[in-house]
Amino acid sequence: MIFRNFFLPHQDTHKKAHLISWEAILIYILLFILLQVGFSIVGYTKPGVLGISANLDQKKLIELTNQEREKLGLVPVLENSALDKAAALKAQNMFDENYWAHFAPSGKTPWDFILGSGYKFTYAGENLAKNFYSSDEVVKAWMASTTHRENLLNPKYQDIGIAVVEGVLNGQKTTLVVQEFGTTQGIASQPLVNVSGKQTVVSAKEYNQKPELLAAVQTLPSGKPLVDPYLILRTASLGLISLMVILLLVDFIVLKKRGVFRIASSRVAHMAILGAAAATLLNSNPGVIL
């Protein structure tokens, strides 16, 4: 009888099944937090075991970028080998120094990598992305962000460089995408760089002093990551939501047969929370842009 109350409303009090009570929801939240902590521990003790298996293509990313530009009648940007090198150096440096940002903990700036590759720009910009499953998802995410969209669609740019680099970041196997834009034609009196929607003037000293950029080669675990933590959490979450929806429907049917059913605010809140959670999960992915 006690086991039955986990799935069906109580025979005498008609209280909700234990598995859809507010106490149970708090336990679920705690378990997911513990699972996240567990993933973090595994990531740091066994680097490369966790991660996302991405299917990204450098040429496809450039093609998709130009498709978005052409929709507005903008001139396509042309792939530039120096900017490709700058993007690769920036990606490798993020792995070397274990950071996810436009500016490195060591003080390296986005323009250090561009100038260090031999590209003397008058205007430049940078977009970053990590942990997307496909090239389409990356460009869609950039286009959905105001600052990244403005950078991608900036009519001042003539050249583009993109790098897709795999490595271990914060203990997890990660795929980084670095997108560098630039032009060598005169636009401003001083060289400018657009980072996160903010334009920064590059001083003459920084511009003329070529940085020494030697990227270390990171040794990666062979093969694909064994565990995709995002996929596990997403599957477990959707499975739990489905179970709770089924139990709420059973609760409705049983109480209606007993002739004691009434629409309570708690049941409405349950359904609203579950619906919002399911919609968020179905429309989410592990990708992050910067």
C-alpha positions as a Python dict, from the first residue, in 0.01 Angstrom:
ca = {
    (1, 'M'): (0, 0, 0),
    (2, 'I'): (285, 239, 85),
    (3, 'F'): (454, 162, -247),
    (4, 'R'): (125, 234, -425),
    (5, 'N'): (115, 586, -279),
    (6, 'F'): (432, 672, -468),
    (7, 'F'): (235, 649, -794),
    (8, 'L'): (-130, 705, -700),
    (9, 'P'): (-309, 964, -484),
    (10, 'H'): (-359, 857, -122),
    (11, 'Q'): (-669, 644, -72),
    (12, 'D'): (-795, 834, 236),
    (13, 'T'): (-651, 1187, 215),
    (14, 'H'): (-642, 1204, -167),
    (15, 'K'): (-304, 1378, -147),
    (16, 'K'): (-90, 1365, -461),
    (17, 'A'): (135, 1069, -525),
    (18, 'H'): (467, 1095, -343),
    (19, 'L'): (664, 1113, -670),
    (20, 'I'): (492, 1439, -775),
    (21, 'S'): (489, 1610, -437),
    (22, 'W'): (681, 1932, -379),
    (23, 'E'): (913, 1739, -146),
    (24, 'A'): (994, 1499, -430),
    (25, 'I'): (1067, 1790, -667),
    (26, 'L'): (1319, 1928, -417),
    (27, 'I'): (1486, 1586, -405),
    (28, 'Y'): (1503, 1575, -787),
    (29, 'I'): (1668, 1917, -791),
    (30, 'L'): (1922, 1803, -531),
    (31, 'L'): (2001, 1489, -731),
    (32, 'F'): (2063, 1692, -1048),
    (33, 'I'): (2292, 1927, -856),
    (34, 'L'): (2486, 1626, -725),
    (35, 'L'): (2506, 1489, -1080),
    (36, 'Q'): (2652, 1819, -1201),
    (37, 'V'): (2906, 1815, -918),
    (38, 'G'): (2992, 1457, -1010),
    (39, 'F'): (3056, 1558, -1371),
    (40, 'S'): (3284, 1839, -1253),
    (41, 'I'): (3486, 1598, -1039),
    (42, 'V'): (3519, 1349, -1325),
    (43, 'G'): (3622, 1630, -1562),
    (44, 'Y'): (3912, 1735, -1342),
    (45, 'T'): (4024, 1385, -1241),
    (46, 'K'): (3983, 1227, -1587),
    (47, 'P'): (4028, 1506, -1847),
    (48, 'G'): (3876, 1424, -2186),
    (49, 'V'): (3635, 1158, -2064),
    (50, 'L'): (3348, 1410, -2070),
    (51, 'G'): (3270, 1627, -2369),
    (52, 'I'): (3064, 1712, -2674),
    (53, 'S'): (3113, 1530, -3006),
    (54, 'A'): (3083, 1815, -3253),
    (55, 'N'): (3044, 1806, -3631),
    (56, 'L'): (3175, 2147, -3733),
    (57, 'D'): (3331, 2250, -4062),
    (58, 'Q'): (3545, 2561, -4112),
    (59, 'K'): (3442, 2611, -4477),
    (60, 'K'): (3075, 2563, -4391),
    (61, 'L'): (3097, 2829, -4120),
    (62, 'I'): (3238, 3079, -4370),
    (63, 'E'): (2968, 2985, -4623),
    (64, 'L'): (2690, 3031, -4365),
    (65, 'T'): (2839, 3365, -4255),
    (66, 'N'): (2836, 3493, -4612),
    (67, 'Q'): (2480, 3370, -4665),
    (68, 'E'): (2368, 3591, -4376),
    (69, 'R'): (2562, 3887, -4514),
    (70, 'E'): (2422, 3841, -4864),
    (71, 'K'): (2066, 3847, -4728),
    (72, 'L'): (2125, 4216, -4650),
    (73, 'G'): (2309, 4286, -4974),
    (74, 'L'): (2650, 4301, -4805),
    (75, 'V'): (2969, 4205, -4986),
    (76, 'P'): (3085, 3854, -4889),
    (77, 'V'): (3398, 3833, -4676),
    (78, 'L'): (3690, 3640, -4825),
    (79, 'E'): (3888, 3377, -4640),
    (80, 'N'): (4229, 3508, -4540),
    (81, 'S'): (4512, 3271, -4444),
    (82, 'A'): (4660, 3514, -4191),
    (83, 'L'): (4323, 3548, -4013),
    (84, 'D'): (4283, 3168, -4022),
    (85, 'K'): (4619, 3147, -3844),
    (86, 'A'): (4515, 3415, -3594),
    (87, 'A'): (4195, 3224, -3516),
    (88, 'A'): (4386, 2897, -3467),
    (89, 'L'): (4640, 3067, -3239),
    (90, 'K'): (4360, 3221, -3031),
    (91, 'A'): (4179, 2888, -2995),
    (92, 'Q'): (4497, 2705, -2897),
    (93, 'N'): (4583, 2977, -2645),
    (94, 'M'): (4244, 2933, -2475),
    (95, 'F'): (4329, 2565, -2427),
    (96, 'D'): (4687, 2640, -2319),
    (97, 'E'): (4580, 2892, -2052),
    (98, 'N'): (4250, 2715, -1978),
    (99, 'Y'): (4015, 3010, -2022),
    (100, 'W'): (3699, 3104, -2212),
    (101, 'A'): (3713, 3477, -2288),
    (102, 'H'): (3823, 3733, -2545),
    (103, 'F'): (4114, 3836, -2324),
    (104, 'A'): (4363, 3583, -2184),
    (105, 'P'): (4461, 3565, -1816),
    (106, 'S'): (4817, 3637, -1929),
    (107, 'G'): (4704, 3968, -2082),
    (108, 'K'): (4695, 3862, -2449),
    (109, 'T'): (4430, 4051, -2647),
    (110, 'P'): (4232, 3951, -2958),
    (111, 'W'): (4443, 4186, -3170),
    (112, 'D'): (4766, 4025, -3043),
    (113, 'F'): (4673, 3711, -3235),
    (114, 'I'): (4563, 3904, -3546),
    (115, 'L'): (4876, 4119, -3557),
    (116, 'G'): (5092, 3823, -3457),
    (117, 'S'): (4973, 3637, -3766),
    (118, 'G'): (5097, 3924, -3986),
    (119, 'Y'): (4758, 4077, -4063),
    (120, 'K'): (4786, 4459, -4040),
    (121, 'F'): (4425, 4566, -3999),
    (122, 'T'): (4257, 4901, -3983),
    (123, 'Y'): (3938, 4747, -3844),
    (124, 'A'): (3891, 4401, -3696),
    (125, 'G'): (3652, 4194, -3484),
    (126, 'E'): (3612, 3860, -3313),
    (127, 'N'): (3331, 3614, -3236),
    (128, 'L'): (3372, 3300, -3024),
    (129, 'A'): (3168, 2982, -2979),
    (130, 'K'): (3211, 2650, -2800),
    (131, 'N'): (3037, 2314, -2762),
    (132, 'F'): (2792, 2334, -3053),
    (133, 'Y'): (2699, 2014, -3233),
    (134, 'S'): (2679, 2164, -3585),
    (135, 'S'): (2792, 2461, -3794),
    (136, 'D'): (2431, 2576, -3843),
    (137, 'E'): (2380, 2601, -3466),
    (138, 'V'): (2690, 2820, -3428),
    (139, 'V'): (2583, 3078, -3687),
    (140, 'K'): (2221, 3075, -3564),
    (141, 'A'): (2345, 3151, -3211),
    (142, 'W'): (2561, 3438, -3336),
    (143, 'M'): (2270, 3578, -3536),
    (144, 'A'): (2040, 3559, -3233),
    (145, 'S'): (2278, 3778, -3030),
    (146, 'T'): (2265, 4152, -3103),
    (147, 'T'): (2638, 4218, -3059),
    (148, 'H'): (2751, 3905, -3247),
    (149, 'R'): (2502, 3969, -3526),
    (150, 'E'): (2622, 4328, -3571),
    (151, 'N'): (2980, 4203, -3585),
    (152, 'L'): (2902, 3929, -3836),
    (153, 'L'): (2705, 4171, -4056),
    (154, 'N'): (2948, 4463, -4028),
    (155, 'P'): (2990, 4614, -4378),
    (156, 'K'): (3344, 4733, -4296),
    (157, 'Y'): (3488, 4382, -4305),
    (158, 'Q'): (3647, 4236, -4617),
    (159, 'D'): (3830, 3931, -4482),
    (160, 'I'): (3751, 3641, -4252),
    (161, 'G'): (3942, 3369, -4075),
    (162, 'I'): (3790, 3078, -3883),
    (163, 'A'): (3940, 2799, -3676),
    (164, 'V'): (3766, 2493, -3534),
    (165, 'V'): (3994, 2342, -3271),
    (166, 'E'): (3943, 2054, -3026),
    (167, 'G'): (4107, 2040, -2685),
    (168, 'V'): (4043, 1999, -2314),
    (169, 'L'): (3896, 2303, -2139),
    (170, 'N'): (3810, 2288, -1768),
    (171, 'G'): (3849, 1911, -1778),
    (172, 'Q'): (3606, 1851, -2063),
    (173, 'K'): (3682, 1776, -2427),
    (174, 'T'): (3567, 2092, -2602),
    (175, 'T'): (3538, 2220, -2959),
    (176, 'L'): (3615, 2591, -2989),
    (177, 'V'): (3522, 2810, -3286),
    (178, 'V'): (3708, 3138, -3333),
    (179, 'Q'): (3586, 3379, -3600),
    (180, 'E'): (3815, 3670, -3691),
    (181, 'F'): (3714, 3956, -3920),
    (182, 'G'): (3925, 4233, -4065),
    (183, 'T'): (4002, 4483, -4335),
    (184, 'T'): (4333, 4640, -4435),
    (185, 'Q'): (4175, 4942, -4602),
    (186, 'G'): (4173, 5279, -4426),
    (187, 'I'): (3854, 5336, -4222),
    (188, 'A'): (3964, 5514, -3908),
    (189, 'S'): (4258, 5732, -3807),
    (190, 'Q'): (4360, 5458, -3560),
    (191, 'P'): (4314, 5079, -3583),
    (192, 'L'): (3992, 4961, -3416),
    (193, 'V'): (3881, 4620, -3287),
    (194, 'N'): (3518, 4524, -3220),
    (195, 'V'): (3488, 4284, -2926),
    (196, 'S'): (3153, 4207, -2760),
    (197, 'G'): (2997, 4517, -2915),
    (198, 'K'): (3268, 4747, -2782),
    (199, 'Q'): (3516, 4920, -3013),
    (200, 'T'): (3870, 4944, -2879),
    (201, 'V'): (4143, 5167, -3020),
    (202, 'V'): (4474, 4983, -3065),
    (203, 'S'): (4769, 5198, -2965),
    (204, 'A'): (5055, 5258, -3204),
    (205, 'K'): (5291, 5071, -2971),
    (206, 'E'): (5070, 4759, -2967),
    (207, 'Y'): (5010, 4784, -3340),
    (208, 'N'): (5376, 4810, -3440),
    (209, 'Q'): (5522, 4569, -3184),
    (210, 'K'): (5455, 4223, -3320),
    (211, 'P'): (5368, 3986, -3031),
    (212, 'E'): (5556, 3659, -2998),
    (213, 'L'): (5290, 3389, -3006),
    (214, 'L'): (5407, 3033, -2964),
    (215, 'A'): (5117, 2795, -2910),
    (216, 'A'): (5187, 2476, -2721),
    (217, 'V'): (5052, 2159, -2877),
    (218, 'Q'): (4803, 2003, -2640),
    (219, 'T'): (4802, 1625, -2610),
    (220, 'L'): (4444, 1506, -2644),
    (221, 'P'): (4294, 1177, -2529),
    (222, 'S'): (4241, 959, -2835),
    (223, 'G'): (3892, 906, -2974),
    (224, 'K'): (3565, 1072, -2888),
    (225, 'P'): (3467, 1161, -2533),
    (226, 'L'): (3308, 865, -2353),
    (227, 'V'): (3028, 1065, -2191),
    (228, 'D'): (2826, 1364, -2313),
    (229, 'P'): (2715, 1526, -1984),
    (230, 'Y'): (2466, 1757, -2155),
    (231, 'L'): (2296, 1466, -2334),
    (232, 'I'): (2273, 1268, -2009),
    (233, 'L'): (2122, 1560, -1816),
    (234, 'R'): (1882, 1644, -2099),
    (235, 'T'): (1764, 1283, -2137),
    (236, 'A'): (1725, 1235, -1761),
    (237, 'S'): (1536, 1565, -1729),
    (238, 'L'): (1297, 1489, -2014),
    (239, 'G'): (1242, 1139, -1877),
    (240, 'L'): (1159, 1274, -1532),
    (241, 'I'): (925, 1539, -1675),
    (242, 'S'): (745, 1273, -1882),
    (243, 'L'): (701, 1056, -1572),
    (244, 'M'): (559, 1347, -1371),
    (245, 'V'): (316, 1440, -1649),
    (246, 'I'): (192, 1079, -1664),
    (247, 'L'): (148, 1070, -1285),
    (248, 'L'): (-42, 1399, -1290),
    (249, 'L'): (-277, 1257, -1555),
    (250, 'V'): (-322, 942, -1348),
    (251, 'D'): (-391, 1163, -1045),
    (252, 'F'): (-661, 1346, -1243),
    (253, 'I'): (-826, 1021, -1362),
    (254, 'V'): (-820, 850, -1023),
    (255, 'L'): (-958, 1148, -831),
    (256, 'K'): (-1227, 1202, -1094),
    (257, 'K'): (-1338, 839, -1052),
    (258, 'R'): (-1345, 889, -676),
    (259, 'G'): (-1564, 1196, -726),
    (260, 'V'): (-1329, 1421, -529),
    (261, 'F'): (-1136, 1590, -808),
    (262, 'R'): (-1099, 1965, -800),
    (263, 'I'): (-866, 2196, -989),
    (264, 'A'): (-617, 2305, -724),
    (265, 'S'): (-364, 2581, -770),
    (266, 'S'): (-84, 2338, -689),
    (267, 'R'): (-177, 2112, -983),
    (268, 'V'): (-190, 2410, -1220),
    (269, 'A'): (151, 2519, -1091),
    (270, 'H'): (287, 2168, -1146),
    (271, 'M'): (173, 2160, -1508),
    (272, 'A'): (299, 2512, -1577),
    (273, 'I'): (643, 2436, -1435),
    (274, 'L'): (669, 2105, -1620),
    (275, 'G'): (558, 2263, -1947),
    (276, 'A'): (808, 2547, -1918),
    (277, 'A'): (1089, 2306, -1824),
    (278, 'A'): (1013, 2075, -2116),
    (279, 'A'): (1001, 2363, -2366),
    (280, 'T'): (1331, 2498, -2237),
    (281, 'L'): (1502, 2160, -2262),
    (282, 'L'): (1373, 2087, -2612),
    (283, 'N'): (1496, 2425, -2740),
    (284, 'S'): (1831, 2424, -2564),
    (285, 'N'): (2180, 2304, -2652),
    (286, 'P'): (2516, 2307, -2473),
    (287, 'G'): (2664, 2568, -2707),
    (288, 'V'): (2787, 2901, -2571),
    (289, 'I'): (2891, 3215, -2759),
    (290, 'L'): (3110, 3504, -2654),
}
